[in-house]
PDB file of C-alpha atoms in Angstrom:
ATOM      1  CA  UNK A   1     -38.144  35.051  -6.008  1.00 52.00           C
ATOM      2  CA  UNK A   2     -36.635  31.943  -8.147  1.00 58.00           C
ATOM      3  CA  UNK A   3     -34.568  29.727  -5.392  1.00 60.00           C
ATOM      4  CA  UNK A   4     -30.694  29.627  -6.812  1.00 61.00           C
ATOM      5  CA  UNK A   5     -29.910  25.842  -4.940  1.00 64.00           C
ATOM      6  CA  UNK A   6     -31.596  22.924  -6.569  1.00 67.00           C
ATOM      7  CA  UNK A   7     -32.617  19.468  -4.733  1.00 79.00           C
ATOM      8  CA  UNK A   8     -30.026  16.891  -5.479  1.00 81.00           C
ATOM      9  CA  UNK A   9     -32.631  15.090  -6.892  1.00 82.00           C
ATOM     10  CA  UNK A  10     -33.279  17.609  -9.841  1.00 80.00           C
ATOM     11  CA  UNK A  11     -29.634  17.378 -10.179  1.00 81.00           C
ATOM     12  CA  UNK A  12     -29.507  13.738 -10.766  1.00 85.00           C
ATOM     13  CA  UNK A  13     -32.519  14.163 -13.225  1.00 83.00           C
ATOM     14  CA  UNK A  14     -30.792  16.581 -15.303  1.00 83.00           C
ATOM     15  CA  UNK A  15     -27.414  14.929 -15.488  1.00 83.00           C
ATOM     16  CA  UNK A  16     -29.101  11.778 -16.766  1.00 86.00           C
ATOM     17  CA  UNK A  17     -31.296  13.884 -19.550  1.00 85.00           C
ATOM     18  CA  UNK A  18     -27.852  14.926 -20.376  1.00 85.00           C
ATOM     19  CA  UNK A  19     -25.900  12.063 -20.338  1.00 83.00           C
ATOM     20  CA  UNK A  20     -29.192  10.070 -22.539  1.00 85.00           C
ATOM     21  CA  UNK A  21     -29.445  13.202 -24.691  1.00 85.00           C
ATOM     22  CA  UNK A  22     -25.585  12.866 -26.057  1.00 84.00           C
ATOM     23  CA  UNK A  23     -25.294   9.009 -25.782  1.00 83.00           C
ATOM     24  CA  UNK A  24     -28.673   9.000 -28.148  1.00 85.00           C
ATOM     25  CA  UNK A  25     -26.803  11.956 -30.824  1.00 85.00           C
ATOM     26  CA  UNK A  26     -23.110   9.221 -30.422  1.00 84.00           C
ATOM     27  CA  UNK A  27     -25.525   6.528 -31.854  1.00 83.00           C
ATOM     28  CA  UNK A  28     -27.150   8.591 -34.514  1.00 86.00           C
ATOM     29  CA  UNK A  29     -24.093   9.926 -35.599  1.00 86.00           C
ATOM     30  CA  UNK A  30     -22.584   6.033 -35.474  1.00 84.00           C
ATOM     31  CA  UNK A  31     -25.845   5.340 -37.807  1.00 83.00           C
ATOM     32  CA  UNK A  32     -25.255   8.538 -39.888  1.00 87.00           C
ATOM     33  CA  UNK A  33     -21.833   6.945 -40.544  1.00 87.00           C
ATOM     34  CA  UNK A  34     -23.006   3.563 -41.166  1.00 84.00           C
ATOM     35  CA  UNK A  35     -25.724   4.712 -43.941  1.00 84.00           C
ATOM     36  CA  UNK A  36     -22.725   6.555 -46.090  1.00 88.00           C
ATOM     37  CA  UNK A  37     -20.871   3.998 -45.950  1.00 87.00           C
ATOM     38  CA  UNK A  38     -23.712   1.560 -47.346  1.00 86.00           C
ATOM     39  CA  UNK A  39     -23.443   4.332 -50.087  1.00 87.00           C
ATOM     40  CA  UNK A  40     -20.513   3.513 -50.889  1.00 89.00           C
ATOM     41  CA  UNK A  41     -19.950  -0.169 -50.352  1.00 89.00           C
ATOM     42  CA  UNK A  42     -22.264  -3.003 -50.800  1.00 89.00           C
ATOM     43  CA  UNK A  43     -21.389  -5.061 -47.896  1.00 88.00           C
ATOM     44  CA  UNK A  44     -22.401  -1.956 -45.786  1.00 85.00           C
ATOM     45  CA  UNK A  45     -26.102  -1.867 -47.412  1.00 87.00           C
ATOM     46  CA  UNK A  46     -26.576  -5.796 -47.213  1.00 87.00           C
ATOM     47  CA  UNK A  47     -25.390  -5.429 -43.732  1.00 84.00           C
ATOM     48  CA  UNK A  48     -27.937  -3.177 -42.673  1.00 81.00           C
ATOM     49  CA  UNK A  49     -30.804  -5.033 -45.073  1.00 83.00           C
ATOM     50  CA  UNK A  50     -30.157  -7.863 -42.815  1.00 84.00           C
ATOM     51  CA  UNK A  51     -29.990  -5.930 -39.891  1.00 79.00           C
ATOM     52  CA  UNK A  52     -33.460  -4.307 -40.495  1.00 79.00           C
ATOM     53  CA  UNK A  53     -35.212  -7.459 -42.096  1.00 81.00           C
ATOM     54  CA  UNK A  54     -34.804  -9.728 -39.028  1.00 75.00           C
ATOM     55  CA  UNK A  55     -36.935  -9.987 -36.503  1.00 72.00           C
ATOM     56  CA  UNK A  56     -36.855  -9.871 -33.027  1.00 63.00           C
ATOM     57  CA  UNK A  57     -36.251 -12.517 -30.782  1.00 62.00           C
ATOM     58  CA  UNK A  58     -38.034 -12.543 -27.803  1.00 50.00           C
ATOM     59  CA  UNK A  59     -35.995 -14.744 -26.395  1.00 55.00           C
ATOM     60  CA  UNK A  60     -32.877 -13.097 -26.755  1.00 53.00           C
ATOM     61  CA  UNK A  61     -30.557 -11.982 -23.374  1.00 56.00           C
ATOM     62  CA  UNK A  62     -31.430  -7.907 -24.756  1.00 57.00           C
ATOM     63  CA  UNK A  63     -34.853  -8.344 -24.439  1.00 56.00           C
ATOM     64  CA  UNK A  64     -36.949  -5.223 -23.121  1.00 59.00           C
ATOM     65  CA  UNK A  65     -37.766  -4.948 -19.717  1.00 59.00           C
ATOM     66  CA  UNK A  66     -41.856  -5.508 -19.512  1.00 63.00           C
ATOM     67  CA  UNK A  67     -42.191  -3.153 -16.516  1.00 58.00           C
TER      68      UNK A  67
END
């Protein structure tokens, strides 16, 4: 028999695999967007050129967590 009441642990899990799943489509929608536009208008492509061409700073405040 499959139990009907899940830990509130598995809960937590599966709201946050939900909540990650649809603020990762928001973003590639947002990109979507962003890429027609550069279609469109040049400041758009240069924009994301620039964005793509520089490199990362490790010393930058959004630098990824090493653990």
């Amino acid at each position: 028999m499959i139990p009907t009441c899940s830990s509130p642990v598995s809960k937590k899990l599966a709201l946050k695999l939900i909540l990650d799943n649809i603020d990762y489509r928001k973003r590639c929608i947002g990109l979507q967007d962003i890429i027609s536009l550069s279609k469109k208008y040049d400041i758009w492509r240069q924009a994301l050129i620039t964005f793509f061409d520089t490199p990362v700073n490790s010393r930058s405040f959004k630098a990824f967590n090493k653990n």
